[in-house]
mmCIF file of C-alpha atoms in Angstrom:
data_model
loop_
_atom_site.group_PDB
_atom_site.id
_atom_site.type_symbol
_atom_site.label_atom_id
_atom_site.label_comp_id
_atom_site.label_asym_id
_atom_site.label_seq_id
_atom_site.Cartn_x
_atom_site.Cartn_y
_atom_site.Cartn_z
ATOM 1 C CA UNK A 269 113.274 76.816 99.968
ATOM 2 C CA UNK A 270 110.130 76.860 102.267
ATOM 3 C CA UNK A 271 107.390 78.878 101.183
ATOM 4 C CA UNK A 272 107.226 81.596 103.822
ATOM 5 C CA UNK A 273 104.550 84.588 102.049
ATOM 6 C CA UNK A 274 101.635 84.235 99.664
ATOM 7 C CA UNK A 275 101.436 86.854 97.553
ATOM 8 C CA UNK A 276 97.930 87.117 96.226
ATOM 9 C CA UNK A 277 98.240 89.753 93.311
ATOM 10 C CA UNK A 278 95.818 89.123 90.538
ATOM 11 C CA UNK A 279 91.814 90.417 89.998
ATOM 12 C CA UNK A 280 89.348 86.639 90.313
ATOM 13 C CA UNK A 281 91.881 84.659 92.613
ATOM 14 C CA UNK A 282 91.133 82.615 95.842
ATOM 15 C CA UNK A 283 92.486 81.403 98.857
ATOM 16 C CA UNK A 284 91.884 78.223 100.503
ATOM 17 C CA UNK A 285 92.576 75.721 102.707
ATOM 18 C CA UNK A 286 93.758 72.395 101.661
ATOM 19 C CA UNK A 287 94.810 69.726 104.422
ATOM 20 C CA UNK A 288 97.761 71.222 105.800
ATOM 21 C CA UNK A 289 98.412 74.303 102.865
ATOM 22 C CA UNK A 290 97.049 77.614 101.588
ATOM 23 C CA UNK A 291 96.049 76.579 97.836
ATOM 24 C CA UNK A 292 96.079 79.584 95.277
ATOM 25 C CA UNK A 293 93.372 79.424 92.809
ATOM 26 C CA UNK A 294 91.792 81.389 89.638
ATOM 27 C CA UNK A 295 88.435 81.266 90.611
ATOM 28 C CA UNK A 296 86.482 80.666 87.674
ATOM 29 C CA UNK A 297 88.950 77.783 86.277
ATOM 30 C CA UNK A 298 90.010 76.117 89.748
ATOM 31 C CA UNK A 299 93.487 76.449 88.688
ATOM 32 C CA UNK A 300 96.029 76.154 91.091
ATOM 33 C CA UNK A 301 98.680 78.288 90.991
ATOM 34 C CA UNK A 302 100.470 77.433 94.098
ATOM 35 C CA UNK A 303 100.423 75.493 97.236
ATOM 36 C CA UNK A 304 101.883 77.242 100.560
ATOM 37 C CA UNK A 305 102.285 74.987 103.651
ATOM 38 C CA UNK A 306 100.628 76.122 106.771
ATOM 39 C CA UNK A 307 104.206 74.992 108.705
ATOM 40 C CA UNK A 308 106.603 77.554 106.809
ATOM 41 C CA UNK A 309 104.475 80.376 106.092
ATOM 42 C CA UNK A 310 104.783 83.726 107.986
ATOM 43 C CA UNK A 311 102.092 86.274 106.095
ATOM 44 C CA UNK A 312 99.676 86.147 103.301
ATOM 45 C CA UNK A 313 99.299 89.587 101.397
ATOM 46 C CA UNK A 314 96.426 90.345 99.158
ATOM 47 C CA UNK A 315 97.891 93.213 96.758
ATOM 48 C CA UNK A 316 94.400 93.120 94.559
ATOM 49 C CA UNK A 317 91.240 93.930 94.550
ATOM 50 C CA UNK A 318 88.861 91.061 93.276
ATOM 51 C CA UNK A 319 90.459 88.120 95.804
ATOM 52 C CA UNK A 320 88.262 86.308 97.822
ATOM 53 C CA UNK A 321 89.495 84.302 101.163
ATOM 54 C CA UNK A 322 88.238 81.778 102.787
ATOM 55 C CA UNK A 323 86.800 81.311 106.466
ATOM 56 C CA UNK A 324 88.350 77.819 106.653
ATOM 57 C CA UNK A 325 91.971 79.764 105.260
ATOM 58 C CA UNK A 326 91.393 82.543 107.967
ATOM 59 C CA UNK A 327 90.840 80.525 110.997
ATOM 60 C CA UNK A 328 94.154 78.329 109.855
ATOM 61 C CA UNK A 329 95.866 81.446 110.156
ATOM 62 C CA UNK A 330 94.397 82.688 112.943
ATOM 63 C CA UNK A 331 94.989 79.727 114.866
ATOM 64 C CA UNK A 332 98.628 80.017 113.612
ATOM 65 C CA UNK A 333 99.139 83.304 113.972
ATOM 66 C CA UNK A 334 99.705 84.136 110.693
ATOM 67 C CA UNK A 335 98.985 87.224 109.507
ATOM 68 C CA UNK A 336 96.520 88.345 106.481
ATOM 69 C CA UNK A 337 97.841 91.559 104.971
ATOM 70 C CA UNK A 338 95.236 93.573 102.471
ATOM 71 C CA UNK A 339 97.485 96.503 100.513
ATOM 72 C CA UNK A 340 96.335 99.038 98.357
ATOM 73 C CA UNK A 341 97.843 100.225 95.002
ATOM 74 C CA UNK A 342 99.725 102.899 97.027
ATOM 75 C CA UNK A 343 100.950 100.594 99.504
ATOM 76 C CA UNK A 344 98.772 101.708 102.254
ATOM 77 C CA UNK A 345 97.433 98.780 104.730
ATOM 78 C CA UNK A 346 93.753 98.656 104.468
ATOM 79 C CA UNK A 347 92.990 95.659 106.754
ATOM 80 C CA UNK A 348 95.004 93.410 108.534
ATOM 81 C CA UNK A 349 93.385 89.916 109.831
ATOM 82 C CA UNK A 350 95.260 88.649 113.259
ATOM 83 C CA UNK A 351 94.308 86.363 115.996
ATOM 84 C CA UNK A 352 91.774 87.949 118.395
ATOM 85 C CA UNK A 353 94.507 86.850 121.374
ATOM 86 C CA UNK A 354 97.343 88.844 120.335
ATOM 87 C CA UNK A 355 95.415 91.888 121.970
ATOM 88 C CA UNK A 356 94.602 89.644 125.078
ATOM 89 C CA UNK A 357 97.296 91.645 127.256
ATOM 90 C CA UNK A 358 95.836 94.151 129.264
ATOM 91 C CA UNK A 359 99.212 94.987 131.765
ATOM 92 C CA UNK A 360 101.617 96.000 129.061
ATOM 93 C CA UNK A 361 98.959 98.422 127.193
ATOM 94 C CA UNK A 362 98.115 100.161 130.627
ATOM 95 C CA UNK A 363 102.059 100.706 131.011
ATOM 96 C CA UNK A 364 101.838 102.345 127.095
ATOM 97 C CA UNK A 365 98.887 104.929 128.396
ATOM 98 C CA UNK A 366 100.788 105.748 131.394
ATOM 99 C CA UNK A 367 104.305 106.183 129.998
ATOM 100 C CA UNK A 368 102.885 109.073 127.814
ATOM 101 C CA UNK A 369 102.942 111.505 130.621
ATOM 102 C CA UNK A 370 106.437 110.779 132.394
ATOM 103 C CA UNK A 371 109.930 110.018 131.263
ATOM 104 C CA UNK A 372 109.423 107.066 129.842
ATOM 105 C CA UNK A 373 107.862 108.719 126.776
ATOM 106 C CA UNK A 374 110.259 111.274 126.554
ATOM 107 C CA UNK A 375 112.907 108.505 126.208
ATOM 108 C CA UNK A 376 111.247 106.487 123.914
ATOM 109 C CA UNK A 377 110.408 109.544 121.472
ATOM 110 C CA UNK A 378 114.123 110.155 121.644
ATOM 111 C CA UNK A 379 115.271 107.068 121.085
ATOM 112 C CA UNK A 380 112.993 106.073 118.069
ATOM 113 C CA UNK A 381 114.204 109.445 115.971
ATOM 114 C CA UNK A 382 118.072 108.814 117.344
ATOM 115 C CA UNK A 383 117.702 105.342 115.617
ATOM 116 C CA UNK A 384 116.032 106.775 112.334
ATOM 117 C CA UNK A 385 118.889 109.460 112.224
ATOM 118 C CA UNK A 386 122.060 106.962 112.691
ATOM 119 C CA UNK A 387 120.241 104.681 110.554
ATOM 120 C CA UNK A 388 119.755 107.109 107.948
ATOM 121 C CA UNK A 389 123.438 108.641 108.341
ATOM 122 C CA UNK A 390 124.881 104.830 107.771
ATOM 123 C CA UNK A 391 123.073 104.366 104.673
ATOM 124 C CA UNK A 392 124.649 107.831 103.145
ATOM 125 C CA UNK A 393 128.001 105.900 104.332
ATOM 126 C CA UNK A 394 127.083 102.741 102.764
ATOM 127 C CA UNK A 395 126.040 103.978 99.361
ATOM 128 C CA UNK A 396 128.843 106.798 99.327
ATOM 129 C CA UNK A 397 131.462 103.944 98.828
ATOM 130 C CA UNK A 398 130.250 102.711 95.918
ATOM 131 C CA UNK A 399 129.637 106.186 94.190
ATOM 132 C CA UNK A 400 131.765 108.186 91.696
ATOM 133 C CA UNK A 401 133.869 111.205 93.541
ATOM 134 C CA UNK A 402 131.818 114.043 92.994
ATOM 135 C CA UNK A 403 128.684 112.503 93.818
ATOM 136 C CA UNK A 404 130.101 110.344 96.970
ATOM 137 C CA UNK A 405 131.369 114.249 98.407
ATOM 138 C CA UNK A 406 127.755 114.964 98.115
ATOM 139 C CA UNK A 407 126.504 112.239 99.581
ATOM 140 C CA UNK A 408 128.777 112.173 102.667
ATOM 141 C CA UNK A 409 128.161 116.075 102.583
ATOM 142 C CA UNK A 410 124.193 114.728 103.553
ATOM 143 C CA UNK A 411 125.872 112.483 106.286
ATOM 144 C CA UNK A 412 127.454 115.142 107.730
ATOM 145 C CA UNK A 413 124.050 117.619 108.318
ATOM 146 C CA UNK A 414 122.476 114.398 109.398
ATOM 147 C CA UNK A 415 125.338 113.825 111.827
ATOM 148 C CA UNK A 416 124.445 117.342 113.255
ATOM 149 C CA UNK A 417 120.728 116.288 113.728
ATOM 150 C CA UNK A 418 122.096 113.324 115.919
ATOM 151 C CA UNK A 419 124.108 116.033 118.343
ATOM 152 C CA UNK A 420 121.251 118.004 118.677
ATOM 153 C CA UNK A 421 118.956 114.941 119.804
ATOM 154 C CA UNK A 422 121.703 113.826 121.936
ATOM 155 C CA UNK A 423 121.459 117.897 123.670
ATOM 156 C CA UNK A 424 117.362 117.398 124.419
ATOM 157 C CA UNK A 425 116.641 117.264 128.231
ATOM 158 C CA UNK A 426 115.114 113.836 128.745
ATOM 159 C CA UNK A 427 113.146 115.830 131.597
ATOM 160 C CA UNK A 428 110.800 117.969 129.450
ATOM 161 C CA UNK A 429 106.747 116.582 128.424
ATOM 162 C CA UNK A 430 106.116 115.156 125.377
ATOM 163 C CA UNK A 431 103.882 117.818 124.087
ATOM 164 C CA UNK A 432 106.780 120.132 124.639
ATOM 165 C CA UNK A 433 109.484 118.333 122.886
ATOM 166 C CA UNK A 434 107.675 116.819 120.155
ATOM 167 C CA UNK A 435 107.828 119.468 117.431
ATOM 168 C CA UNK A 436 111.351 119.973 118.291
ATOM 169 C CA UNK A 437 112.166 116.734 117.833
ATOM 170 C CA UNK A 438 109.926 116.741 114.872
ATOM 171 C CA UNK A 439 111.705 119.859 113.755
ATOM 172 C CA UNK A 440 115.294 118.250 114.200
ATOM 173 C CA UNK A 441 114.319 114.860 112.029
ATOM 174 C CA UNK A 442 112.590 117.266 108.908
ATOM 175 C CA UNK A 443 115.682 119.005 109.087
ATOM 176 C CA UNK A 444 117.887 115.255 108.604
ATOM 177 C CA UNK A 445 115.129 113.774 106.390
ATOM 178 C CA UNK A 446 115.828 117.077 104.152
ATOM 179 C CA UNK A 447 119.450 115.604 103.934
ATOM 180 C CA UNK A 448 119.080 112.533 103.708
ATOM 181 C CA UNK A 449 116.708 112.666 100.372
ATOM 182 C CA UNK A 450 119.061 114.961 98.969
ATOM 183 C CA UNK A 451 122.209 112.216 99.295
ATOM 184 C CA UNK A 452 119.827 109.424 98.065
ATOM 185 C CA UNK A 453 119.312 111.397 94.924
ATOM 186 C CA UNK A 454 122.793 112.015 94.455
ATOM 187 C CA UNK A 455 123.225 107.878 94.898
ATOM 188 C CA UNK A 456 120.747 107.126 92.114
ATOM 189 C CA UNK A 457 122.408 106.167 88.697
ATOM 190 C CA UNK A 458 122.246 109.513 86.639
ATOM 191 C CA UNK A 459 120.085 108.535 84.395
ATOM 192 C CA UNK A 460 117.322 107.706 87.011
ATOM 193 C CA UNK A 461 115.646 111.244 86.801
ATOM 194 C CA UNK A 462 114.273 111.513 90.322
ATOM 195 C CA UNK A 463 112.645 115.049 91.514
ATOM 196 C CA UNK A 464 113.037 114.587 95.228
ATOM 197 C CA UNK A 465 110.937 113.173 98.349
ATOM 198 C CA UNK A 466 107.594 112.948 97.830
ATOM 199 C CA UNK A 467 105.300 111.590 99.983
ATOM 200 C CA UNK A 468 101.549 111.998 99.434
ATOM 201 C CA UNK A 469 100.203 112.210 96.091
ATOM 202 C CA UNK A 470 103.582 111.220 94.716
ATOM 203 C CA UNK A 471 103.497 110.519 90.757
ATOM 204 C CA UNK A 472 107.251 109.765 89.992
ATOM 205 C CA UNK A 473 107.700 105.757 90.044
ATOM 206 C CA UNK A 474 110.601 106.200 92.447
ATOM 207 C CA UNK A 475 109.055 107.926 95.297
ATOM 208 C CA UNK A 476 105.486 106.022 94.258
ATOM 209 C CA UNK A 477 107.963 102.272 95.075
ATOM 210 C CA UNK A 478 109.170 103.734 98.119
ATOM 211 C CA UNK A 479 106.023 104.460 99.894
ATOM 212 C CA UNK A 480 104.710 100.992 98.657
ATOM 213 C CA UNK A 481 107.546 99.680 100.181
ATOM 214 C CA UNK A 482 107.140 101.321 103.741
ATOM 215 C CA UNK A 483 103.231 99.942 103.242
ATOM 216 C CA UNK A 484 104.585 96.344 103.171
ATOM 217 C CA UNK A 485 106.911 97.419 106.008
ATOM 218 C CA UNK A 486 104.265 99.238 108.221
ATOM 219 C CA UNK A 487 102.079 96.115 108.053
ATOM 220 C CA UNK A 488 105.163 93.664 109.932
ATOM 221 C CA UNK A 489 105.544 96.445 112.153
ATOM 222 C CA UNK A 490 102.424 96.567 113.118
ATOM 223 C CA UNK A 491 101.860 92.974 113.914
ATOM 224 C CA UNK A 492 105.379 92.851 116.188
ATOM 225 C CA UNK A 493 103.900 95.529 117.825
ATOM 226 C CA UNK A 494 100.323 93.769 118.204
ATOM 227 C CA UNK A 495 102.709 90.357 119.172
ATOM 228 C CA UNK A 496 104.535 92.379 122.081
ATOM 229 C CA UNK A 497 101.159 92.970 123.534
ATOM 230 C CA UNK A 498 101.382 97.258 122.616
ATOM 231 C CA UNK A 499 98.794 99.181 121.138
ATOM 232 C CA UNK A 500 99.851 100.586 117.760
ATOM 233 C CA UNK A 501 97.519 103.573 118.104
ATOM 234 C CA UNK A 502 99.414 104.811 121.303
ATOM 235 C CA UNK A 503 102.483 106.590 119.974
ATOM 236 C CA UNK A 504 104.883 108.576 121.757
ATOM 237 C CA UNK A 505 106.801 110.594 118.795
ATOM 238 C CA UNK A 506 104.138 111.180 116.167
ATOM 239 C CA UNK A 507 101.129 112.606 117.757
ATOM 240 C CA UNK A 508 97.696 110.673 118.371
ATOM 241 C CA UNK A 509 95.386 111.100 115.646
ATOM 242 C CA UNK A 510 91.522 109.417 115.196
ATOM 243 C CA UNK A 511 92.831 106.200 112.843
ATOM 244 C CA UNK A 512 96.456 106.561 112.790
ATOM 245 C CA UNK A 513 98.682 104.315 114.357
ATOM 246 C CA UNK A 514 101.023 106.444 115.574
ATOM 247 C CA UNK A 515 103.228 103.281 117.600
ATOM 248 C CA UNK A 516 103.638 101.673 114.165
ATOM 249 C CA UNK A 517 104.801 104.695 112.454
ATOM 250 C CA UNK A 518 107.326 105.604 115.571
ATOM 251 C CA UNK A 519 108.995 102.129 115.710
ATOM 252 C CA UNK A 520 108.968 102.193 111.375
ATOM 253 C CA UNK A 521 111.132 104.755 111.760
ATOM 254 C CA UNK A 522 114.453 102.607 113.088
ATOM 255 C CA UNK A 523 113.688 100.233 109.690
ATOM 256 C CA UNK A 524 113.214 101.924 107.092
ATOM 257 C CA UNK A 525 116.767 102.538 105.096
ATOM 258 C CA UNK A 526 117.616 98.673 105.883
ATOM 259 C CA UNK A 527 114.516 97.146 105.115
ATOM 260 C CA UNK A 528 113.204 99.338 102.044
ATOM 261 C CA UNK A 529 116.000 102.197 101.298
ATOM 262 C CA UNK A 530 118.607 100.000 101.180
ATOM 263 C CA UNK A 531 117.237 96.926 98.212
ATOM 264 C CA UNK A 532 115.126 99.561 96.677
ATOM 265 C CA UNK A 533 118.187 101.776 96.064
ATOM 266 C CA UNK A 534 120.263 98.785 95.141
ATOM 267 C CA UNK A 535 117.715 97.552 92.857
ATOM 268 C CA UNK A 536 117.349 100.359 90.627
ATOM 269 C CA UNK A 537 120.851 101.285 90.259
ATOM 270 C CA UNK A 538 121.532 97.400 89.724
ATOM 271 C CA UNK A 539 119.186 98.215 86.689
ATOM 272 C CA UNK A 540 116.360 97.037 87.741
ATOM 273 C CA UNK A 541 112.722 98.407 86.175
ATOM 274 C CA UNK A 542 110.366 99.994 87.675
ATOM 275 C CA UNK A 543 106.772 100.218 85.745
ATOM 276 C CA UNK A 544 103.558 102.480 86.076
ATOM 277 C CA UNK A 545 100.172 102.108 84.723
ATOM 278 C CA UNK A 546 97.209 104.247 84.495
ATOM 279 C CA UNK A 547 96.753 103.234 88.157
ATOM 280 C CA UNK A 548 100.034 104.192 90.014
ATOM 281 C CA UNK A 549 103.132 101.271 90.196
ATOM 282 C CA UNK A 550 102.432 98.608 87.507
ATOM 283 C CA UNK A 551 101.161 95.161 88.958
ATOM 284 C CA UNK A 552 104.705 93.405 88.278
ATOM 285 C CA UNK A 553 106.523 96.297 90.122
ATOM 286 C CA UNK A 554 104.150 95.987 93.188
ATOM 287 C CA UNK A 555 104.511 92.543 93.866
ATOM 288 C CA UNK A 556 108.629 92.965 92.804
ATOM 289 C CA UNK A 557 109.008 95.682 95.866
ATOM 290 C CA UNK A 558 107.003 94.049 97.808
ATOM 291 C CA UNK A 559 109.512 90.745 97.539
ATOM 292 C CA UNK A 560 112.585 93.009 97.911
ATOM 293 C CA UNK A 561 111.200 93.922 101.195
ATOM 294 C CA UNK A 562 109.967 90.608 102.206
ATOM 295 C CA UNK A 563 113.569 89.331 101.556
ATOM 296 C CA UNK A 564 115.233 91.639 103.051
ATOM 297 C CA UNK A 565 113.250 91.071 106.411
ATOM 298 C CA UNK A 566 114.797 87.373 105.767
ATOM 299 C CA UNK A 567 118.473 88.445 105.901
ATOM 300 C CA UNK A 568 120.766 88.177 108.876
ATOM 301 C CA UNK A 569 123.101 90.690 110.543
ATOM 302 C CA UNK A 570 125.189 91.004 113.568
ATOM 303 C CA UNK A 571 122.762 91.751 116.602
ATOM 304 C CA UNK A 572 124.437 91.722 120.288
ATOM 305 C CA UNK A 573 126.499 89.034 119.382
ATOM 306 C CA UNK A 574 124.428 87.004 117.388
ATOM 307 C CA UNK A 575 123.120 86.907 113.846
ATOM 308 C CA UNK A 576 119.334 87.414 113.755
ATOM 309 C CA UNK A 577 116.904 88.164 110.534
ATOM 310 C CA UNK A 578 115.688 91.459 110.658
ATOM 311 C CA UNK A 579 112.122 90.288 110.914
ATOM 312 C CA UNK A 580 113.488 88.390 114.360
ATOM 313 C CA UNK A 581 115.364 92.124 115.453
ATOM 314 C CA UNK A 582 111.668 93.992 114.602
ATOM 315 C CA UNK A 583 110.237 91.668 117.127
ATOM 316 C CA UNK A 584 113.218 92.072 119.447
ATOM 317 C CA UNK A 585 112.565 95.700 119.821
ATOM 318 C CA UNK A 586 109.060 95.982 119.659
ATOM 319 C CA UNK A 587 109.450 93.517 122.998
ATOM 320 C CA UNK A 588 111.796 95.329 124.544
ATOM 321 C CA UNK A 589 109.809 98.448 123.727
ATOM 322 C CA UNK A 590 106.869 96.659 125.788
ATOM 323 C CA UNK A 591 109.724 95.502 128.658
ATOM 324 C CA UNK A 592 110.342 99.392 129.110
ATOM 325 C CA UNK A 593 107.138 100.749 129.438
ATOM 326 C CA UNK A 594 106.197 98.070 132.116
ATOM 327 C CA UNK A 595 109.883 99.136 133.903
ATOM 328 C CA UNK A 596 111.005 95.577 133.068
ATOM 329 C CA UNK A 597 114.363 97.148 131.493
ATOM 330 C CA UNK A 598 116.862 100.546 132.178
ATOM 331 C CA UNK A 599 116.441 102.044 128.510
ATOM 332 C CA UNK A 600 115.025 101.478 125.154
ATOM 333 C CA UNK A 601 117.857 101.549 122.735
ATOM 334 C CA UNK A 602 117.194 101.984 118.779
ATOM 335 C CA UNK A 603 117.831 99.404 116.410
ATOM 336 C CA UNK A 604 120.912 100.841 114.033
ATOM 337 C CA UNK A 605 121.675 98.495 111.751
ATOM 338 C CA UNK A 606 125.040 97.053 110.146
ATOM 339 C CA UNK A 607 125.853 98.155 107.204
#
């Protein structure tokens, strides 16, 4: 199989360019420890400190438009290195800034927190199957208050400004997310002790893999968003805020049970060990998560009648997103996934 992601995880390694290929080297020894052709790969991700890259290895990917992915310990994207022409597109970015004060942001803020509540309400579905009684009637229990979330987003006047909808939209997805946590904890095995959600300043392993996860995530997003033309800084449901891309974490929001929830979940109650150091999530359990996710971005599922990968439906939407704003298209609709 076709090398499609370097994963550069360990302190003195180096990245080059070798004829056609990325070479992977220990810097002080020269050994290699992998080759990646240029033709098949999709990203490179640095996951430690203490790599070096070089120019000749970033212009190949430039000129390829591959991406170069730098993630911290917490999963939190600290640099990304794209082409300077994927932000070439002045038309569709004007369209973003505009949208913001009429009905098309309205829509779109809508839409994106519809998508994360179905998607969220299918997972509970998925994973109630497959539970023992008295935790799948607690997990469907979840489905059900999330369900109510979706009726009351379906009730908001599309009419109404963005500033003042967005805290009760905000409001309404808490209220699911609240839910939803609580049926994922009732899907772990019982013997995975897990205290809850946590999102900042998490120590538990559990919630600790999960943002890493989203931080491997965030960074595709980002770049399908960068690829449609849109500027991830120009949000419509999560507010603008100096340095935080507000687009990336709107459009996130209608992948994250199938592309992290969903192999995360199924890895640990498959068994599977999750580590932590004095750091945070063990090196071996970063760059494990950060596969799950890259593989699941690889699978196919039913999309409008054909079968795409995910990473093929991200950029989907995040185009249609960008056909939208510029009144190419009716409606956005959110992404809610197979299951």
């Amino acid at each position: 199989m076709p090398k499609k992601y370097l994963i550069a995880d360990e302190f003195g390694t180096h990245i080059g360019k070798h004829s056609q290929r990325l070479r992977l080297t220990r810097s002080k020894t020269r050994e290699k420890l992998g080759d990646y052709p240029l033709l098949h790969l999709e990203a490179v991700l640095v996951l430690s400190q203490g790599v070096s890259v070089s120019a000749d290895a970033v212009q190949a990917c430039s000129e390829r438009g591959i991406p170069i992915f730098f993630i911290a310990g917490t999963g939190r994207v600290y640099a990304l290195l794209y082409s300077a022409a994927l932000v070439g597109t002045v038309s569709t970015r004007r369209a973003q800034i505009r949208a913001y004060d009429d009905e098309r942001g309205v829509a779109v803020a809508i839409a994106m927190a519809q998508g994360k509540l179905r998607n969220q309400r299918a997972a509970l579905r998925y994973f109630a199957k497959n539970a023992e009684a008295v935790r799948a009637d607690a997990v469907q229990i979840a489905a059900q208050h999330v369900q109510d979330g979706i009726v009351e987003l379906d009730r908001l006047p599309r009419t109404a400004s963005l500033d003042e909808i967005r805290n009760i939209l905000l409001g309404i997805e808490g209220r699911a997310a609240t839910h939803y946590w609580e049926g994922v904890r009732a899907i772990l095995r019982p013997t995975f002790d897990w205290p809850g959600r946590r999102t900042r300043g998490a120590n538990d392993v559990f919630n600790q893999a999960l943002n890493y996860g989203y931080g491997v995530l965030y960074g595709q997003v980002e770049r399908a968003l960068l690829l449609a033309g849109l500027d991830p800084y120009a949000g419509f449901l999560h507010a603008d805020r100096p340095g935080k891309p507000s687009l990336v974490l709107d459009l996130i929001e209608e992948f994250r049970q199938q592309v992290v929830d969903r192999p995360l979940i199924g890895y640990v109650n498959k068994g599977g060990h999750l580590e932590q150091d004095e750091e945070g999530l063990a090196k071996p359990t970063r760059r494990k998560i950060a596969e799950l996710v890259l593989d699941r971005l690889t699978t196919r599922m039913p999309f409008e009648g054909e079968r795409l990968s995910l990473n093929t439906i991200l950029q989907t939407q995040a185009r249609r997103l960008a056909m939208f704003l510029r009144g190419e298209r009716d409606a956005y609709e959110p992404f809610v996934g197979t299951w």
